[in-house]
Each structure stands twice: as structure tokens, then as C-alpha cells.
mmCIF file of C-alpha atoms and ligand atoms in Angstrom:
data_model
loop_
_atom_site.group_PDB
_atom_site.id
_atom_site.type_symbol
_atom_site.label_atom_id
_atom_site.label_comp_id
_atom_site.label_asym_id
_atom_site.label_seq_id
_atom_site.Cartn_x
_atom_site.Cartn_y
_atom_site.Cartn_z
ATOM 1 C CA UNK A 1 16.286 15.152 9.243
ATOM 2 C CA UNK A 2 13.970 15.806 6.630
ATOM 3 C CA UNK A 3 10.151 14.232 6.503
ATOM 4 C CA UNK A 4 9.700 10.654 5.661
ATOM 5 C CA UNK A 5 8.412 9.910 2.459
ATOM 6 C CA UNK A 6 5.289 7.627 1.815
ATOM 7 C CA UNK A 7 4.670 5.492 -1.145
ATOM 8 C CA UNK A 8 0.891 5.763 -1.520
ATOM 9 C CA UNK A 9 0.762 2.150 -3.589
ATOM 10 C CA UNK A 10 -2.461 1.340 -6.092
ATOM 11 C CA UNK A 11 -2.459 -2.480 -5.711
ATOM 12 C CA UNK A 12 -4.591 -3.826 -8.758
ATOM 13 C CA UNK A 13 -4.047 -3.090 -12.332
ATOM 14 C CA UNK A 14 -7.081 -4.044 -14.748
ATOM 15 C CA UNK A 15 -8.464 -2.190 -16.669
ATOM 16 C CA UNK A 16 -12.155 -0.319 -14.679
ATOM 17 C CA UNK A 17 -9.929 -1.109 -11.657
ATOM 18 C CA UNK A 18 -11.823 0.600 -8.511
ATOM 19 C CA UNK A 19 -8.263 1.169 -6.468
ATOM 20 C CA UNK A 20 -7.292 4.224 -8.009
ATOM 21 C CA UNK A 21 -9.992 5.742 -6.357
ATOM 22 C CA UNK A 22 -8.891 5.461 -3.116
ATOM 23 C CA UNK A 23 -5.767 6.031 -3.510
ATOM 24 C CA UNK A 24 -6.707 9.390 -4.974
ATOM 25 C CA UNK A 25 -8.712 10.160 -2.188
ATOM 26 C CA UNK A 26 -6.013 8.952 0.982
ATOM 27 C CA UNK A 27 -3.822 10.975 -0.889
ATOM 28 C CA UNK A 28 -6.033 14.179 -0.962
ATOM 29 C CA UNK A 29 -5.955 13.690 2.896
ATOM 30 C CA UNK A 30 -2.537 12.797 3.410
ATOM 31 C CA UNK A 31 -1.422 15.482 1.386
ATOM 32 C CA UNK A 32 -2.947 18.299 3.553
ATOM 33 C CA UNK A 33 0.067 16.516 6.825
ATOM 34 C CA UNK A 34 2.876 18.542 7.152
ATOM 35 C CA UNK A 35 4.978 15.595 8.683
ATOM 36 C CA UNK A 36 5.076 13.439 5.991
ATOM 37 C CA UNK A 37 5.327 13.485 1.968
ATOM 38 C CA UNK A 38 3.307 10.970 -0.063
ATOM 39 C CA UNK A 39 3.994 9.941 -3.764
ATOM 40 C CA UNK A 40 1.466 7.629 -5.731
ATOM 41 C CA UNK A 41 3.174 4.228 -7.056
ATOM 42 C CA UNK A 42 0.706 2.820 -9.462
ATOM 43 C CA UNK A 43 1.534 -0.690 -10.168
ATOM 44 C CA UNK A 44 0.540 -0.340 -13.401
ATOM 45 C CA UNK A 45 3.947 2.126 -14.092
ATOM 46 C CA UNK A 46 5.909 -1.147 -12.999
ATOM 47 C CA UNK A 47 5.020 -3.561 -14.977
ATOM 48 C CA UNK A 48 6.381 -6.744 -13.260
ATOM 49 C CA UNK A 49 6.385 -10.077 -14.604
ATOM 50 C CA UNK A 50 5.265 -12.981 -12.616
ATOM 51 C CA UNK A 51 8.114 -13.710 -10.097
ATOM 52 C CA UNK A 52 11.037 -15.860 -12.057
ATOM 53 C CA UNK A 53 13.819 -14.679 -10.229
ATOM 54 C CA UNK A 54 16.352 -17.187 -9.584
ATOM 55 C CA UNK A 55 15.924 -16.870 -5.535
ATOM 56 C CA UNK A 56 14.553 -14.454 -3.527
ATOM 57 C CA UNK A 57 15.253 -10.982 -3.536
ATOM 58 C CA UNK A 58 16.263 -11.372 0.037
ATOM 59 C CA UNK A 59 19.611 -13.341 -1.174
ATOM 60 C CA UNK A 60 20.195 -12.628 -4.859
ATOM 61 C CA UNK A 61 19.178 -9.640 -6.250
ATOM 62 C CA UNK A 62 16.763 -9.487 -9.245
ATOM 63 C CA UNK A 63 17.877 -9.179 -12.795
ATOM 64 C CA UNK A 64 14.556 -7.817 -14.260
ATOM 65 C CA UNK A 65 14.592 -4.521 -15.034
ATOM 66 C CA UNK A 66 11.473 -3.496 -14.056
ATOM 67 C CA UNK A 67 11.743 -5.230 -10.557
ATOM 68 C CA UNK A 68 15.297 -2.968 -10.497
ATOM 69 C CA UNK A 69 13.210 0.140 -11.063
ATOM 70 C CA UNK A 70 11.171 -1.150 -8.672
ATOM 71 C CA UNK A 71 13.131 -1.648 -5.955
ATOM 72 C CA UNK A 72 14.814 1.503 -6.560
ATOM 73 C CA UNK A 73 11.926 3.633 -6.168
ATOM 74 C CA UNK A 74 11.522 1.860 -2.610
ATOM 75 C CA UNK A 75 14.482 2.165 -1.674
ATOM 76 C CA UNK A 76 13.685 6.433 -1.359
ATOM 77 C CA UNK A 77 10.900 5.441 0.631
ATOM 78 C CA UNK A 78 10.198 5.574 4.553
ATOM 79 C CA UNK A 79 7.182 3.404 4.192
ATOM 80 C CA UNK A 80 4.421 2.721 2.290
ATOM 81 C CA UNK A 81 0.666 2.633 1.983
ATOM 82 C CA UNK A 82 -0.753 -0.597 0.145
ATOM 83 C CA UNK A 83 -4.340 0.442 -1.583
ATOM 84 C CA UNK A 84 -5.830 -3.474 -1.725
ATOM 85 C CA UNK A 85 -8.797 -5.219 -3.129
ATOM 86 C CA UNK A 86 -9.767 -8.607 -2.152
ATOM 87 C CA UNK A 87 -9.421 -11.061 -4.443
ATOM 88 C CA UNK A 88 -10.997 -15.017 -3.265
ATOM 89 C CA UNK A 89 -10.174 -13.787 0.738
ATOM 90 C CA UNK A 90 -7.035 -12.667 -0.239
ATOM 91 C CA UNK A 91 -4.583 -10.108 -1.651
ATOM 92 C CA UNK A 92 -4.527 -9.204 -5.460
ATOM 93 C CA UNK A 93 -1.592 -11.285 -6.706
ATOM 94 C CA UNK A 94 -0.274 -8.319 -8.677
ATOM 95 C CA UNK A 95 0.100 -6.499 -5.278
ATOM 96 C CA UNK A 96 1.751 -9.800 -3.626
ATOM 97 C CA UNK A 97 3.850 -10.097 -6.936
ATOM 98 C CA UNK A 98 5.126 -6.238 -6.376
ATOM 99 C CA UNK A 99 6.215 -7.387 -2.391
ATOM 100 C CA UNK A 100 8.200 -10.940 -4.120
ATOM 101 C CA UNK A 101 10.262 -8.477 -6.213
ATOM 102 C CA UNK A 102 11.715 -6.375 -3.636
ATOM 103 C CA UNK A 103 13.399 -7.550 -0.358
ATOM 104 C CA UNK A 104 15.587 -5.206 1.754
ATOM 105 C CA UNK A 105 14.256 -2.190 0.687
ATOM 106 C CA UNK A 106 11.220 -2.810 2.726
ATOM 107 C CA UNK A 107 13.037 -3.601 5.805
ATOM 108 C CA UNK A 108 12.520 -1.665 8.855
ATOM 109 C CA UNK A 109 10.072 0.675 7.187
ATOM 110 C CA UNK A 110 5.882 0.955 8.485
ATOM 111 C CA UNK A 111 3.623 0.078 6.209
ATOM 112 C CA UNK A 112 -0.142 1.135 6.372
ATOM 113 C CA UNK A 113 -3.180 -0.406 4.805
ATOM 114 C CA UNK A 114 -6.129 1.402 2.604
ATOM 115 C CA UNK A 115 -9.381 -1.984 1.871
ATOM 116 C CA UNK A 116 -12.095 -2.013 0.246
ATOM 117 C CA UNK A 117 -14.607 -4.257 -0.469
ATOM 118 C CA UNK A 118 -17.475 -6.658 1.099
ATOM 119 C CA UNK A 119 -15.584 -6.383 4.576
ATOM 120 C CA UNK A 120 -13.045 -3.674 3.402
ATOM 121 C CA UNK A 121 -10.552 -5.969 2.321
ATOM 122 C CA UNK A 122 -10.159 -7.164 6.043
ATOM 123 C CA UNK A 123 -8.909 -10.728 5.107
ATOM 124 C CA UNK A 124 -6.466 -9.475 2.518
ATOM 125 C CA UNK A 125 -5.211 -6.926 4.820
ATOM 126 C CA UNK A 126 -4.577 -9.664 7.732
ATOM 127 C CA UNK A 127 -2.898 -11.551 5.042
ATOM 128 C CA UNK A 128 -0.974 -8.921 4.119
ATOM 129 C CA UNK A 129 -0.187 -7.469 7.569
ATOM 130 C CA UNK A 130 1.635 -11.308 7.558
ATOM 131 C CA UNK A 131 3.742 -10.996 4.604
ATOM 132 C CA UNK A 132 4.961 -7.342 5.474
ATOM 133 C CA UNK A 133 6.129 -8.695 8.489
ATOM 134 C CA UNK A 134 8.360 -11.283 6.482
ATOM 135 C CA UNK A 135 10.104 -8.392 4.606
ATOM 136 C CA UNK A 136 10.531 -7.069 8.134
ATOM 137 C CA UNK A 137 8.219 -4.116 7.696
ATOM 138 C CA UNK A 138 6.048 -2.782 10.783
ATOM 139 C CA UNK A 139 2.443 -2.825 10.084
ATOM 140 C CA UNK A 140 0.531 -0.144 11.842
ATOM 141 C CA UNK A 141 -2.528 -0.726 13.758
ATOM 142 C CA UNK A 142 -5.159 1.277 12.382
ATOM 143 C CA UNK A 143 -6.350 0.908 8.871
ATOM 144 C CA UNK A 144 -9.120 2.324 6.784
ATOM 145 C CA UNK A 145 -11.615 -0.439 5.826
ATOM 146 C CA UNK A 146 -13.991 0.718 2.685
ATOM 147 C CA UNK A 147 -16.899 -1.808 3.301
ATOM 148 C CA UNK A 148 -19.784 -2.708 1.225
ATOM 149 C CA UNK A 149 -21.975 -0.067 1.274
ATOM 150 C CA UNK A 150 -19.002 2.838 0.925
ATOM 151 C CA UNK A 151 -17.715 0.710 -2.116
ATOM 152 C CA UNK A 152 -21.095 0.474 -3.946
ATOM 153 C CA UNK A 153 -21.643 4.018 -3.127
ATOM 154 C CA UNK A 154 -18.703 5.567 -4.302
ATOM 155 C CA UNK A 155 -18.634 3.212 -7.460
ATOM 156 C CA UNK A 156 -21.951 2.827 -8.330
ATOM 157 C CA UNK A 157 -24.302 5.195 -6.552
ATOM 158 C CA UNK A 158 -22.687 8.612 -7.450
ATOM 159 C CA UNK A 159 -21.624 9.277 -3.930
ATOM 160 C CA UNK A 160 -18.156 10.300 -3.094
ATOM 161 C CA UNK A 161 -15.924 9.278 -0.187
ATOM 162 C CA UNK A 162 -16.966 12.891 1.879
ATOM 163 C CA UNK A 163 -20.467 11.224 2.186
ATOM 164 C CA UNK A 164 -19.021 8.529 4.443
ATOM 165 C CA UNK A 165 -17.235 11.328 7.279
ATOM 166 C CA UNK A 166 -16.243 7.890 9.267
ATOM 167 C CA UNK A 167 -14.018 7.097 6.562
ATOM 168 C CA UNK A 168 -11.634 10.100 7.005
ATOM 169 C CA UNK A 169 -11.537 9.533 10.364
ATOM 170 C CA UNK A 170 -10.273 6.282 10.192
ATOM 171 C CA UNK A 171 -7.717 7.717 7.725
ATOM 172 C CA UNK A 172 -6.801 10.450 10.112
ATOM 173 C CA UNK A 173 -6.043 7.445 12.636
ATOM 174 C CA UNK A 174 -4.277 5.306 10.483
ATOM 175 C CA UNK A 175 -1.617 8.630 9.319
ATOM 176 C CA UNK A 176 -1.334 9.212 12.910
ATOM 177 C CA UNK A 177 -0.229 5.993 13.424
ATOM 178 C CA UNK A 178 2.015 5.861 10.575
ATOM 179 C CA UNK A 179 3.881 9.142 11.085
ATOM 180 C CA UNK A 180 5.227 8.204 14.497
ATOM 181 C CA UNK A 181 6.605 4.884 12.784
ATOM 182 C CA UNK A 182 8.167 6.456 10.238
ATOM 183 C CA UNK A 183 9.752 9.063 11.943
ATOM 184 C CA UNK A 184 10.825 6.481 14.466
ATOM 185 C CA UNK A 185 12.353 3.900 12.190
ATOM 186 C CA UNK A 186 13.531 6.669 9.993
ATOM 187 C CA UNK A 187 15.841 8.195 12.983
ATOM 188 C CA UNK A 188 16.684 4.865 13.828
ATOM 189 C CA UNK A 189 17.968 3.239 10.203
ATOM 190 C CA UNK A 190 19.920 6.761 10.545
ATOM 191 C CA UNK A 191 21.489 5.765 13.532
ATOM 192 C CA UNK A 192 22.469 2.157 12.998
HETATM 193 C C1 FMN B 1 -10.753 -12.375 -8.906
HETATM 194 C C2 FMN B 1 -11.653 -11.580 -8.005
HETATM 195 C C3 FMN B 1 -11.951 -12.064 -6.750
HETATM 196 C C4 FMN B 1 -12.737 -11.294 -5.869
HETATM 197 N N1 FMN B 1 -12.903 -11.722 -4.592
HETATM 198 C C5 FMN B 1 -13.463 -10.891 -3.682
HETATM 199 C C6 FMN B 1 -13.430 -11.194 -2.302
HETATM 200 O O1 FMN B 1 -12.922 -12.204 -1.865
HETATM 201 N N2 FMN B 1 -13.961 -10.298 -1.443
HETATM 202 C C7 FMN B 1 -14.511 -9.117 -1.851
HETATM 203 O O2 FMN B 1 -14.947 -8.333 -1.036
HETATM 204 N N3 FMN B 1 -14.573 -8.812 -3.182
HETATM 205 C C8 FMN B 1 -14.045 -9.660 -4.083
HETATM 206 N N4 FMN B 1 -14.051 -9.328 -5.417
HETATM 207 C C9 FMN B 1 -14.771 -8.124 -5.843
HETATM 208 C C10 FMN B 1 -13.872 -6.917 -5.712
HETATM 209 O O3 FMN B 1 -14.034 -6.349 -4.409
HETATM 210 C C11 FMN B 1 -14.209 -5.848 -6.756
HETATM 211 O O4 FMN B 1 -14.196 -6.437 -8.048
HETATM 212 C C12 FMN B 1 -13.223 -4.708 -6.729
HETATM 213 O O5 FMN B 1 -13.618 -3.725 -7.641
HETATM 214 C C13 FMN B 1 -11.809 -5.197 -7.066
HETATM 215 O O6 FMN B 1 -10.869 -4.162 -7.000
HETATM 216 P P1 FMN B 1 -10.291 -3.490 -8.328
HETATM 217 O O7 FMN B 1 -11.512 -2.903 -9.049
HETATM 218 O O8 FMN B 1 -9.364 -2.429 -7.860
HETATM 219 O O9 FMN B 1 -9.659 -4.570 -9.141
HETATM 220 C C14 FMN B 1 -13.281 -10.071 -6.299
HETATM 221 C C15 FMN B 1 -12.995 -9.624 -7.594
HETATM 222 C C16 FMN B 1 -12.177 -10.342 -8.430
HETATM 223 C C17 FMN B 1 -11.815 -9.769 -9.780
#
């Protein structure tokens, strides 16, 4: 069976967004695994409107064409990564938007989380640990929280993600964790 493929996802879209960042940078360490591939989605190439679907994707699938594109691209994927800001305690409604528009292309897949913020995006990713469990997803345990300091630093200060060694390690944990899902659930969607 050949490796599963991440989905490396850049979860806000406005313009002097911060998240492209790290997704660059989880993606400079994933890259150097040799059990998994990893692809970048950036939001901004699917340009979803605001959910007006007749019903959820889980029953009727959608009509817009960008959510089809969407939801084709996941559909190749054996899990994903969600890079997430907090926005008011929660996540960025362009990132929740991007989970409405998709249903069983999600299912039985892991999906790993990448915060950052005043407490690394810890409430959005609880929230969002939630949700991925509604689209029947299996959210791994360890996730990379960028917290104040980091964030500032790396945005602000001139200092790079290498200056905070803690972080990789916590991104070392979190791939660990994720390529024993997906190989698990990919083997298994095989077999049912
Ligand atoms: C609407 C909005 C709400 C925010 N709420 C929070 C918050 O609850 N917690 C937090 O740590 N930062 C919050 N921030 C600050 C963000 O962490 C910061 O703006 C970050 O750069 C957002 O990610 P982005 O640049 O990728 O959009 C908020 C920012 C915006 C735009």
C-alpha cells in the first residue's frame, strides 16, 4: 500500500494572515518523514462561499463548484492537518466553513492540529477536535500549540520558529501520532 497522504490545511485567508507561516514551517518538518506525503491546501485556492447548501453534505451532496473541487481534493487524502488561529475562543469561520462543505470524505481519516496564538489556539483546537469528530474523523492526541511569546516572536520580533527547539518537538510528537492513524485507518478503509 502506498504512504498516506496529508493535507497540510492553512485555515485563515485575509490578507497579512499569520497561518501561512506555520504551515510552511510543519511542512518543512513533515516533509523530511518518509512514511507519509504532505500537500499544502490553502483555503484561499478554494474559495468557498458561506454554506447555502440545501442540506448537509452528509445527505445531499453540494452543488457549488468550488465545494466539489473541494471535496474532491479530500477525497485523495488520508488525513489532514488543520493550521488554526483563534478567532473570539474559537475557530476561524472560514476554516469551520471549509469542514460544512465536505462530509464523507473526512470520514474515518486522523486529523492533526497546528495553533497559534495567546494560548496556541487551545480553545479553537478543543472546538475543533469536537466538530472533526462529527465528520467522523479521529483527532490525534498531540498537537503543536504556538503560544504568545512564539507568535510575537516569529511575527514581530524577527525570530524564526528554530529559536523555539520545543516547538519541533511537539511537531515531531504530533506526526508520530498521526502516522500510526493514518496508516491504520488507511489499511482499514482498504479492507472494509
Ligand atoms: C476576529 C479575530 C478574533 C481574534 N480572537 C482571538 C482569540 O480569541 N484568541 C487569540 O489568541 N487571538 C485572537 N485574535 C488574534 C489572532 O491570534 C491574530 O490576529 C492572528 O494573527 C490571527 O491569525 P491569522 O493572521 O492567520 O488570521 C483574533 C483575531 C481576529 C481577527
Amino acid at each position: 500500500m502506498s504512504k498516506p497522504t496529508i493535507g497540510i490545511v492553512v485555515g485563515t485567508t485575509r490578507q497579512g494572515r499569520f497561518s501561512e507561516k506555520p504551515a510552511a514551517w510543519i511542512h518543512g518538518i513533515a516533509s523530511q518523514r518518509n512514511d507519509l506525503d504532505f500537500e499544502v491546501l490553502d483555503l484561499r485556492d478554494y474559495p468557498l462561499p458561506l454554506f447555502n447548501e440545501a442540506a448537509s453534505p452528509a445527505y445531499v451532496p453540494p452543488k457549488n463548484e468550488q465545494a466539489q473541487r473541494w471535496a474532491r481534493k479530500l477525497a485523495q487524502l488520508d488525513g489532514l492537518i488543520l493550521v488554526t488561529a483563534e478567532y473570539n475562543h474559537g475557530a476561524p469561520a472560514v476554516l469551520k466553513n471549509a469542514l460544512d462543505h465536505a462530509y464523507a470524505e473526512f470520514n474515518r481519516k486522523p486529523v492533526a492540529f497546528v495553533g497559534y496564538g495567546g494560548v496556541g489556539a487551545a480553545r479553537a483546537v478543543e472546538q475543533l477536535r469536537l466538530v472533526s469528530i462529527e465528520l467522523q474523523m479521529a483527532p490525534v492526541r498531540n498537537a503543536v500549540h504556538i503560544g504568545m511569546i512564539e507568535f510575537l516572536g516569529v511575527w514581530q520580533q524577527g525570530k524564526s520558529f528554530d529559536d523555539f527547539p520545543h516547538l519541533a518537538k511537539a511537531a515531531t510528537a504530533m506526526l508520530d501520532d498521526l502516522a500510526w492513524w493514518a496508516t491504520a485507518l488507511k489499511n482499514a478503509r482498504a479492507a472494509a
